Amino acid sequence: MPLLLTALVAVSLVSLLIGAGDVGPLRALTALGGSQDSDASFVVWQLRAPRTLIGIIVGMALGVAGALLQAVSRNPLAEPGLLGVSAGAAFAVAIALVMGASAATLRISVAQLGALIGCVCVLSVTRVRGVGSDPVRLVLAGAAFSGLLGSLTSLMLLFDQRVADEIRFWVIGSLAGRRLDDVVALLPSLLIAAVAVALIARPLSALALGERAASGLGHHPGLIRWCVVACVAVLVGAATAIAGPIAFIGLVVPFAARAMAGPDIRHTLWFCLPIGPLMVLSADIIARVVVAPSELPIGVLTALCGAPVLVAVVRARRLPTL
């Protein structure tokens, strides 16, 4: 864990120093030291610092949400982006943008409602015989749900050109152009989700032993599932509202966390906190410089990292259950 935290601090510093614009690492470093270079100070403190902070928050939210979703469904392929939870949030935000919603708090609330609906649909599928027991079939069902919502979102672009550019820029997933006001709007719901996750971590660990064992220990499996649904909806909705749908973070982060921490969900959640931001910020830094002075969407980079992991898990001789 200390090594992960050190790496996160280092990547955060690199995120402040490197960008696609004219302000290079040396000018950015002097701006951090309090130089009188107004252009460099503006870029570092008004553009890169909020972007870095939002990357940390989004990485934590998506990583923890993925770990919770995998634990409650007992499925290693359960990921918000693959199973339609992010698509539900994105579709809800697209509707809000078409209807003229501009306040960040409203977008976040709408996204969380959409994520909640998507999460309920996902966990309903896990109760269907022959689907929820097969990780690959569950991903196929989630892909169908995501494809449907993605098509409906694209349809809205055709009928409302006024907000088409805004939706198109947002739906590809990006940390660019975000402000500290967006972070402030996220904080209340994220604090509530953090408290809820801390409270359900122990019962969720007991649920991994089976419903009878959890009930014997005094927990209520049904209540645990609904609490997890609410937490995932809040986390994914907040992350999607501020950064757009970013795929595969919720798959790769828990996968790496379990490799380091073991199967206990309580340890996995702790390791997700630094690993998630590490992956998001690393992808964002690469997205800034690989085609400079332009930028790639961060979703492209996360897909390039996440797709091989998904293929490796699917091609494993035995898909593990959690």
mmCIF file of C-alpha atoms in Angstrom:
data_model
loop_
_atom_site.group_PDB
_atom_site.id
_atom_site.type_symbol
_atom_site.label_atom_id
_atom_site.label_comp_id
_atom_site.label_asym_id
_atom_site.label_seq_id
_atom_site.Cartn_x
_atom_site.Cartn_y
_atom_site.Cartn_z
ATOM 1 C CA MET A 1 0.000 0.000 0.000
ATOM 2 C CA PRO A 2 2.779 2.579 0.746
ATOM 3 C CA LEU A 3 4.224 1.955 -2.711
ATOM 4 C CA LEU A 4 0.818 2.525 -4.310
ATOM 5 C CA LEU A 5 0.329 5.774 -2.407
ATOM 6 C CA THR A 6 3.807 6.959 -3.394
ATOM 7 C CA ALA A 7 3.070 6.115 -7.026
ATOM 8 C CA LEU A 8 -0.227 8.006 -6.833
ATOM 9 C CA VAL A 9 1.526 11.121 -5.497
ATOM 10 C CA ALA A 10 4.120 10.880 -8.271
ATOM 11 C CA VAL A 11 1.504 10.456 -11.015
ATOM 12 C CA SER A 12 -0.523 13.350 -9.603
ATOM 13 C CA LEU A 13 2.568 15.573 -9.763
ATOM 14 C CA VAL A 14 3.219 14.498 -13.355
ATOM 15 C CA SER A 15 -0.403 15.321 -14.165
ATOM 16 C CA LEU A 16 0.204 18.872 -12.942
ATOM 17 C CA LEU A 17 3.451 19.242 -14.890
ATOM 18 C CA ILE A 18 2.584 17.732 -18.272
ATOM 19 C CA GLY A 19 -0.073 18.826 -20.741
ATOM 20 C CA ALA A 20 -0.818 19.297 -24.416
ATOM 21 C CA GLY A 21 -0.357 23.075 -24.336
ATOM 22 C CA ASP A 22 2.639 25.393 -24.380
ATOM 23 C CA VAL A 23 3.295 25.231 -20.636
ATOM 24 C CA GLY A 24 5.974 22.572 -20.249
ATOM 25 C CA PRO A 25 7.195 20.790 -17.122
ATOM 26 C CA LEU A 26 9.753 23.462 -16.143
ATOM 27 C CA ARG A 27 7.281 26.356 -16.362
ATOM 28 C CA ALA A 28 4.678 24.299 -14.532
ATOM 29 C CA LEU A 29 7.158 23.458 -11.787
ATOM 30 C CA THR A 30 8.012 27.118 -11.274
ATOM 31 C CA ALA A 31 4.285 27.904 -11.154
ATOM 32 C CA LEU A 32 3.884 25.339 -8.383
ATOM 33 C CA GLY A 33 6.723 27.107 -6.578
ATOM 34 C CA GLY A 34 4.879 30.439 -6.752
ATOM 35 C CA SER A 35 6.453 32.150 -9.760
ATOM 36 C CA GLN A 36 4.983 35.301 -11.322
ATOM 37 C CA ASP A 37 4.283 33.590 -14.653
ATOM 38 C CA SER A 38 0.551 34.250 -14.856
ATOM 39 C CA ASP A 39 -0.022 32.026 -17.889
ATOM 40 C CA ALA A 40 1.692 29.038 -16.294
ATOM 41 C CA SER A 41 -0.087 29.601 -12.970
ATOM 42 C CA PHE A 42 -3.460 29.726 -14.716
ATOM 43 C CA VAL A 43 -2.789 26.491 -16.616
ATOM 44 C CA VAL A 44 -1.523 24.627 -13.549
ATOM 45 C CA TRP A 45 -4.012 25.829 -10.919
ATOM 46 C CA GLN A 46 -7.127 26.492 -12.988
ATOM 47 C CA LEU A 47 -6.891 23.739 -15.604
ATOM 48 C CA ARG A 48 -4.604 20.905 -14.557
ATOM 49 C CA ALA A 49 -5.241 20.899 -10.799
ATOM 50 C CA PRO A 50 -9.056 20.468 -11.083
ATOM 51 C CA ARG A 51 -8.497 17.891 -13.807
ATOM 52 C CA THR A 52 -6.118 15.927 -11.590
ATOM 53 C CA LEU A 53 -8.440 16.088 -8.593
ATOM 54 C CA ILE A 54 -11.394 14.932 -10.686
ATOM 55 C CA GLY A 55 -9.278 12.092 -12.084
ATOM 56 C CA ILE A 56 -8.525 10.930 -8.533
ATOM 57 C CA ILE A 57 -12.197 11.069 -7.550
ATOM 58 C CA VAL A 58 -13.421 9.330 -10.703
ATOM 59 C CA GLY A 59 -10.806 6.582 -10.358
ATOM 60 C CA MET A 60 -11.755 5.907 -6.750
ATOM 61 C CA ALA A 61 -15.487 5.918 -7.509
ATOM 62 C CA LEU A 62 -15.295 3.579 -10.513
ATOM 63 C CA GLY A 63 -12.795 1.225 -8.860
ATOM 64 C CA VAL A 64 -14.855 0.836 -5.688
ATOM 65 C CA ALA A 65 -18.103 0.536 -7.668
ATOM 66 C CA GLY A 66 -16.616 -2.241 -9.788
ATOM 67 C CA ALA A 67 -15.422 -4.140 -6.709
ATOM 68 C CA LEU A 68 -18.845 -3.842 -5.066
ATOM 69 C CA LEU A 69 -20.681 -4.950 -8.209
ATOM 70 C CA GLN A 70 -18.410 -7.960 -8.656
ATOM 71 C CA ALA A 71 -18.759 -8.952 -5.010
ATOM 72 C CA VAL A 72 -22.543 -8.711 -4.842
ATOM 73 C CA SER A 73 -23.059 -10.549 -8.149
ATOM 74 C CA ARG A 74 -20.185 -12.975 -7.418
ATOM 75 C CA ASN A 75 -19.049 -12.476 -10.982
ATOM 76 C CA PRO A 76 -15.503 -11.378 -11.994
ATOM 77 C CA LEU A 77 -16.810 -9.791 -15.214
ATOM 78 C CA ALA A 78 -19.370 -7.545 -13.515
ATOM 79 C CA GLU A 79 -18.216 -4.034 -14.438
ATOM 80 C CA PRO A 80 -20.343 -0.869 -14.596
ATOM 81 C CA GLY A 81 -19.332 -0.124 -18.170
ATOM 82 C CA LEU A 82 -19.875 -3.664 -19.450
ATOM 83 C CA LEU A 83 -23.178 -4.306 -17.711
ATOM 84 C CA GLY A 84 -25.037 -1.146 -18.595
ATOM 85 C CA VAL A 85 -24.784 0.784 -15.325
ATOM 86 C CA SER A 86 -22.637 3.500 -16.904
ATOM 87 C CA ALA A 87 -24.839 3.440 -20.006
ATOM 88 C CA GLY A 88 -27.895 4.068 -17.841
ATOM 89 C CA ALA A 89 -26.206 7.048 -16.215
ATOM 90 C CA ALA A 90 -24.989 8.383 -19.575
ATOM 91 C CA PHE A 91 -28.433 8.070 -21.152
ATOM 92 C CA ALA A 92 -30.044 9.887 -18.230
ATOM 93 C CA VAL A 93 -27.521 12.744 -18.459
ATOM 94 C CA ALA A 94 -28.050 12.983 -22.219
ATOM 95 C CA ILE A 95 -31.786 13.393 -21.627
ATOM 96 C CA ALA A 96 -31.078 16.065 -19.012
ATOM 97 C CA LEU A 97 -28.817 17.948 -21.447
ATOM 98 C CA VAL A 98 -31.444 17.805 -24.183
ATOM 99 C CA MET A 99 -34.002 19.208 -21.730
ATOM 100 C CA GLY A 100 -31.666 22.100 -20.951
ATOM 101 C CA ALA A 101 -30.241 21.046 -17.583
ATOM 102 C CA SER A 102 -27.004 22.931 -16.958
ATOM 103 C CA ALA A 103 -26.547 22.768 -13.179
ATOM 104 C CA ALA A 104 -23.915 20.214 -12.144
ATOM 105 C CA THR A 105 -25.943 19.064 -9.138
ATOM 106 C CA LEU A 106 -28.937 18.300 -11.369
ATOM 107 C CA ARG A 107 -26.808 16.337 -13.841
ATOM 108 C CA ILE A 108 -25.311 14.320 -11.004
ATOM 109 C CA SER A 109 -28.715 13.484 -9.515
ATOM 110 C CA VAL A 110 -30.094 12.471 -12.906
ATOM 111 C CA ALA A 111 -27.022 10.334 -13.643
ATOM 112 C CA GLN A 112 -27.340 8.576 -10.299
ATOM 113 C CA LEU A 113 -30.996 7.817 -11.012
ATOM 114 C CA GLY A 114 -30.050 6.373 -14.412
ATOM 115 C CA ALA A 115 -27.258 4.317 -12.841
ATOM 116 C CA LEU A 116 -29.674 3.026 -10.218
ATOM 117 C CA ILE A 117 -32.062 1.799 -12.902
ATOM 118 C CA GLY A 118 -29.170 0.198 -14.790
ATOM 119 C CA CYS A 119 -27.859 -1.461 -11.635
ATOM 120 C CA VAL A 120 -31.285 -2.885 -10.765
ATOM 121 C CA CYS A 121 -31.527 -4.303 -14.294
ATOM 122 C CA VAL A 122 -28.086 -5.895 -13.923
ATOM 123 C CA LEU A 123 -28.840 -7.560 -10.609
ATOM 124 C CA SER A 124 -32.219 -8.681 -11.944
ATOM 125 C CA VAL A 125 -30.379 -10.473 -14.727
ATOM 126 C CA THR A 126 -28.199 -12.245 -12.155
ATOM 127 C CA ARG A 127 -31.361 -13.787 -10.717
ATOM 128 C CA VAL A 128 -32.353 -15.277 -14.085
ATOM 129 C CA ARG A 129 -31.516 -18.964 -14.239
ATOM 130 C CA GLY A 130 -28.756 -19.771 -16.711
ATOM 131 C CA VAL A 131 -27.687 -16.163 -17.185
ATOM 132 C CA GLY A 132 -26.503 -14.857 -13.840
ATOM 133 C CA SER A 133 -24.606 -18.111 -13.211
ATOM 134 C CA ASP A 134 -22.596 -17.667 -16.434
ATOM 135 C CA PRO A 135 -20.239 -14.653 -16.436
ATOM 136 C CA VAL A 136 -20.039 -14.506 -20.233
ATOM 137 C CA ARG A 137 -23.818 -14.580 -20.692
ATOM 138 C CA LEU A 138 -24.163 -11.859 -18.118
ATOM 139 C CA VAL A 139 -21.729 -9.665 -20.066
ATOM 140 C CA LEU A 140 -23.670 -10.356 -23.274
ATOM 141 C CA ALA A 141 -26.900 -9.299 -21.569
ATOM 142 C CA GLY A 142 -25.206 -6.146 -20.295
ATOM 143 C CA ALA A 143 -23.770 -5.416 -23.733
ATOM 144 C CA ALA A 144 -27.253 -5.647 -25.242
ATOM 145 C CA PHE A 145 -28.593 -3.249 -22.619
ATOM 146 C CA SER A 146 -25.688 -0.849 -23.163
ATOM 147 C CA GLY A 147 -26.106 -1.024 -26.928
ATOM 148 C CA LEU A 148 -29.785 -0.168 -26.676
ATOM 149 C CA LEU A 149 -29.153 2.868 -24.479
ATOM 150 C CA GLY A 150 -26.213 3.935 -26.648
ATOM 151 C CA SER A 151 -28.432 3.828 -29.732
ATOM 152 C CA LEU A 152 -31.080 5.918 -28.017
ATOM 153 C CA THR A 153 -28.419 8.450 -27.010
ATOM 154 C CA SER A 154 -27.186 8.653 -30.600
ATOM 155 C CA LEU A 155 -30.766 9.124 -31.764
ATOM 156 C CA MET A 156 -31.069 12.198 -29.570
ATOM 157 C CA LEU A 157 -28.050 13.697 -31.326
ATOM 158 C CA LEU A 158 -29.954 13.628 -34.611
ATOM 159 C CA PHE A 159 -33.059 15.364 -33.311
ATOM 160 C CA ASP A 160 -31.447 18.107 -31.235
ATOM 161 C CA GLN A 161 -28.478 19.742 -32.944
ATOM 162 C CA ARG A 162 -28.404 22.459 -30.280
ATOM 163 C CA VAL A 163 -26.823 20.181 -27.712
ATOM 164 C CA ALA A 164 -25.393 17.573 -30.090
ATOM 165 C CA ASP A 165 -21.822 18.852 -29.765
ATOM 166 C CA GLU A 166 -22.021 19.016 -25.984
ATOM 167 C CA ILE A 167 -23.379 15.471 -25.702
ATOM 168 C CA ARG A 168 -20.875 14.143 -28.259
ATOM 169 C CA PHE A 169 -17.927 15.674 -26.368
ATOM 170 C CA TRP A 170 -19.194 14.436 -23.019
ATOM 171 C CA VAL A 171 -20.222 10.905 -23.978
ATOM 172 C CA ILE A 172 -16.719 9.877 -25.166
ATOM 173 C CA GLY A 173 -15.360 10.335 -21.636
ATOM 174 C CA SER A 174 -12.900 13.087 -20.759
ATOM 175 C CA LEU A 175 -11.466 15.009 -17.813
ATOM 176 C CA ALA A 176 -10.743 18.123 -19.869
ATOM 177 C CA GLY A 177 -12.605 21.343 -19.172
ATOM 178 C CA ARG A 178 -13.881 20.304 -15.745
ATOM 179 C CA ARG A 179 -13.940 22.828 -12.900
ATOM 180 C CA LEU A 180 -13.658 22.819 -9.135
ATOM 181 C CA ASP A 181 -17.358 23.647 -8.962
ATOM 182 C CA ASP A 182 -18.012 20.168 -10.344
ATOM 183 C CA VAL A 183 -15.980 18.654 -7.512
ATOM 184 C CA VAL A 184 -17.946 20.611 -4.922
ATOM 185 C CA ALA A 185 -21.197 19.358 -6.442
ATOM 186 C CA LEU A 186 -19.960 15.755 -6.135
ATOM 187 C CA LEU A 187 -18.818 15.874 -2.516
ATOM 188 C CA PRO A 188 -22.136 15.393 -0.641
ATOM 189 C CA SER A 189 -23.160 12.252 -2.503
ATOM 190 C CA LEU A 190 -19.630 10.824 -2.430
ATOM 191 C CA LEU A 191 -19.368 11.331 1.336
ATOM 192 C CA ILE A 192 -22.678 9.542 1.827
ATOM 193 C CA ALA A 193 -21.498 6.695 -0.408
ATOM 194 C CA ALA A 194 -18.189 6.450 1.492
ATOM 195 C CA VAL A 195 -19.985 6.077 4.829
ATOM 196 C CA ALA A 196 -22.363 3.500 3.346
ATOM 197 C CA VAL A 197 -19.514 1.459 1.858
ATOM 198 C CA ALA A 198 -17.702 1.451 5.198
ATOM 199 C CA LEU A 199 -20.849 0.139 6.886
ATOM 200 C CA ILE A 200 -21.617 -2.628 4.381
ATOM 201 C CA ALA A 201 -18.069 -3.896 3.807
ATOM 202 C CA ARG A 202 -18.215 -6.361 6.691
ATOM 203 C CA PRO A 203 -21.709 -7.714 5.867
ATOM 204 C CA LEU A 204 -20.693 -8.000 2.195
ATOM 205 C CA SER A 205 -17.656 -10.033 3.230
ATOM 206 C CA ALA A 206 -19.987 -12.350 5.147
ATOM 207 C CA LEU A 207 -22.265 -12.619 2.097
ATOM 208 C CA ALA A 208 -19.336 -14.076 0.154
ATOM 209 C CA LEU A 209 -19.665 -17.150 2.392
ATOM 210 C CA GLY A 210 -23.213 -17.710 1.169
ATOM 211 C CA GLU A 211 -26.654 -16.400 2.077
ATOM 212 C CA ARG A 212 -27.210 -18.958 4.841
ATOM 213 C CA ALA A 213 -23.873 -18.210 6.456
ATOM 214 C CA ALA A 214 -24.529 -14.468 6.262
ATOM 215 C CA SER A 215 -27.976 -14.901 7.789
ATOM 216 C CA GLY A 216 -26.498 -17.070 10.525
ATOM 217 C CA LEU A 217 -24.087 -14.259 11.349
ATOM 218 C CA GLY A 218 -27.000 -11.859 11.795
ATOM 219 C CA HIS A 219 -26.918 -10.111 8.417
ATOM 220 C CA HIS A 220 -29.746 -9.639 5.918
ATOM 221 C CA PRO A 221 -28.635 -10.613 2.379
ATOM 222 C CA GLY A 222 -31.494 -8.786 0.657
ATOM 223 C CA LEU A 223 -30.786 -5.563 2.516
ATOM 224 C CA ILE A 224 -27.058 -5.892 1.780
ATOM 225 C CA ARG A 225 -27.754 -6.191 -1.965
ATOM 226 C CA TRP A 226 -29.994 -3.123 -2.036
ATOM 227 C CA CYS A 227 -27.414 -1.106 -0.121
ATOM 228 C CA VAL A 228 -24.745 -2.164 -2.634
ATOM 229 C CA VAL A 229 -27.080 -1.201 -5.503
ATOM 230 C CA ALA A 230 -27.530 2.256 -3.990
ATOM 231 C CA CYS A 231 -23.779 2.729 -3.430
ATOM 232 C CA VAL A 232 -22.889 1.626 -6.963
ATOM 233 C CA ALA A 233 -25.544 3.950 -8.406
ATOM 234 C CA VAL A 234 -24.235 6.927 -6.436
ATOM 235 C CA LEU A 235 -20.589 6.267 -7.318
ATOM 236 C CA VAL A 236 -21.066 5.448 -11.004
ATOM 237 C CA GLY A 237 -23.629 8.215 -11.469
ATOM 238 C CA ALA A 238 -21.328 10.820 -9.960
ATOM 239 C CA ALA A 239 -18.310 9.679 -11.991
ATOM 240 C CA THR A 240 -20.290 9.525 -15.233
ATOM 241 C CA ALA A 241 -21.919 12.913 -14.700
ATOM 242 C CA ILE A 242 -18.579 14.649 -14.301
ATOM 243 C CA ALA A 243 -16.331 12.720 -16.706
ATOM 244 C CA GLY A 244 -18.624 10.812 -19.043
ATOM 245 C CA PRO A 245 -18.740 7.022 -19.346
ATOM 246 C CA ILE A 246 -15.196 5.656 -18.893
ATOM 247 C CA ALA A 247 -15.064 1.937 -19.602
ATOM 248 C CA PHE A 248 -13.049 -0.897 -18.056
ATOM 249 C CA ILE A 249 -11.814 0.960 -14.946
ATOM 250 C CA GLY A 250 -14.366 -0.948 -12.862
ATOM 251 C CA LEU A 251 -13.043 -4.220 -14.296
ATOM 252 C CA VAL A 252 -9.263 -3.719 -14.232
ATOM 253 C CA VAL A 253 -9.001 -1.989 -10.843
ATOM 254 C CA PRO A 254 -10.727 -4.722 -8.738
ATOM 255 C CA PHE A 255 -8.850 -7.344 -10.765
ATOM 256 C CA ALA A 256 -5.513 -5.751 -9.796
ATOM 257 C CA ALA A 257 -6.647 -5.077 -6.227
ATOM 258 C CA ARG A 258 -7.625 -8.719 -5.639
ATOM 259 C CA ALA A 259 -4.276 -9.838 -7.036
ATOM 260 C CA MET A 260 -2.534 -7.721 -4.378
ATOM 261 C CA ALA A 261 -4.942 -7.955 -1.452
ATOM 262 C CA GLY A 262 -6.568 -11.368 -1.785
ATOM 263 C CA PRO A 263 -10.266 -12.249 -2.018
ATOM 264 C CA ASP A 264 -11.480 -10.395 1.093
ATOM 265 C CA ILE A 265 -13.676 -7.544 -0.181
ATOM 266 C CA ARG A 266 -12.638 -5.297 2.714
ATOM 267 C CA HIS A 267 -8.981 -5.442 1.674
ATOM 268 C CA THR A 268 -9.905 -5.189 -2.005
ATOM 269 C CA LEU A 269 -11.818 -1.956 -1.434
ATOM 270 C CA TRP A 270 -8.844 -0.378 0.325
ATOM 271 C CA PHE A 271 -6.517 -1.270 -2.548
ATOM 272 C CA CYS A 272 -9.015 0.061 -5.093
ATOM 273 C CA LEU A 273 -8.657 3.560 -3.639
ATOM 274 C CA PRO A 274 -5.096 4.205 -4.914
ATOM 275 C CA ILE A 275 -5.180 1.838 -7.934
ATOM 276 C CA GLY A 276 -8.243 3.491 -9.489
ATOM 277 C CA PRO A 277 -6.777 7.018 -9.573
ATOM 278 C CA LEU A 278 -3.427 5.624 -10.737
ATOM 279 C CA MET A 279 -5.046 4.088 -13.806
ATOM 280 C CA VAL A 280 -7.272 7.060 -14.614
ATOM 281 C CA LEU A 281 -4.520 9.662 -14.226
ATOM 282 C CA SER A 282 -2.003 7.552 -16.163
ATOM 283 C CA ALA A 283 -4.482 7.181 -19.034
ATOM 284 C CA ASP A 284 -5.256 10.905 -18.903
ATOM 285 C CA ILE A 285 -1.554 11.868 -19.055
ATOM 286 C CA ILE A 286 -1.004 9.605 -22.059
ATOM 287 C CA ALA A 287 -4.138 11.015 -23.702
ATOM 288 C CA ARG A 288 -2.692 14.537 -23.423
ATOM 289 C CA VAL A 289 0.697 13.869 -24.975
ATOM 290 C CA VAL A 290 0.289 11.055 -27.487
ATOM 291 C CA VAL A 291 -1.246 13.306 -30.179
ATOM 292 C CA ALA A 292 -0.198 16.724 -28.820
ATOM 293 C CA PRO A 293 -1.231 19.493 -29.234
ATOM 294 C CA SER A 294 -4.571 17.674 -29.510
ATOM 295 C CA GLU A 295 -5.893 15.182 -26.953
ATOM 296 C CA LEU A 296 -7.306 11.682 -27.166
ATOM 297 C CA PRO A 297 -10.489 10.806 -25.252
ATOM 298 C CA ILE A 298 -9.507 9.057 -22.042
ATOM 299 C CA GLY A 299 -12.055 6.341 -22.784
ATOM 300 C CA VAL A 300 -9.911 5.233 -25.734
ATOM 301 C CA LEU A 301 -6.896 4.682 -23.488
ATOM 302 C CA THR A 302 -8.839 2.828 -20.783
ATOM 303 C CA ALA A 303 -10.353 0.570 -23.439
ATOM 304 C CA LEU A 304 -6.897 -0.236 -24.795
ATOM 305 C CA CYS A 305 -5.835 -1.273 -21.286
ATOM 306 C CA GLY A 306 -9.066 -2.967 -20.234
ATOM 307 C CA ALA A 307 -9.928 -4.970 -23.338
ATOM 308 C CA PRO A 308 -6.896 -7.313 -23.065
ATOM 309 C CA VAL A 309 -7.733 -7.954 -19.403
ATOM 310 C CA LEU A 310 -11.316 -8.834 -20.342
ATOM 311 C CA VAL A 311 -10.107 -11.184 -23.088
ATOM 312 C CA ALA A 312 -7.639 -12.837 -20.702
ATOM 313 C CA VAL A 313 -10.314 -13.408 -18.056
ATOM 314 C CA VAL A 314 -12.798 -14.778 -20.592
ATOM 315 C CA ARG A 315 -10.181 -17.106 -22.138
ATOM 316 C CA ALA A 316 -9.210 -18.506 -18.743
ATOM 317 C CA ARG A 317 -9.877 -22.203 -18.493
ATOM 318 C CA ARG A 318 -12.022 -21.692 -15.464
ATOM 319 C CA LEU A 319 -13.868 -18.425 -14.839
ATOM 320 C CA PRO A 320 -13.749 -17.881 -11.069
ATOM 321 C CA THR A 321 -16.769 -16.944 -9.008
ATOM 322 C CA LEU A 322 -16.388 -14.519 -6.156
#
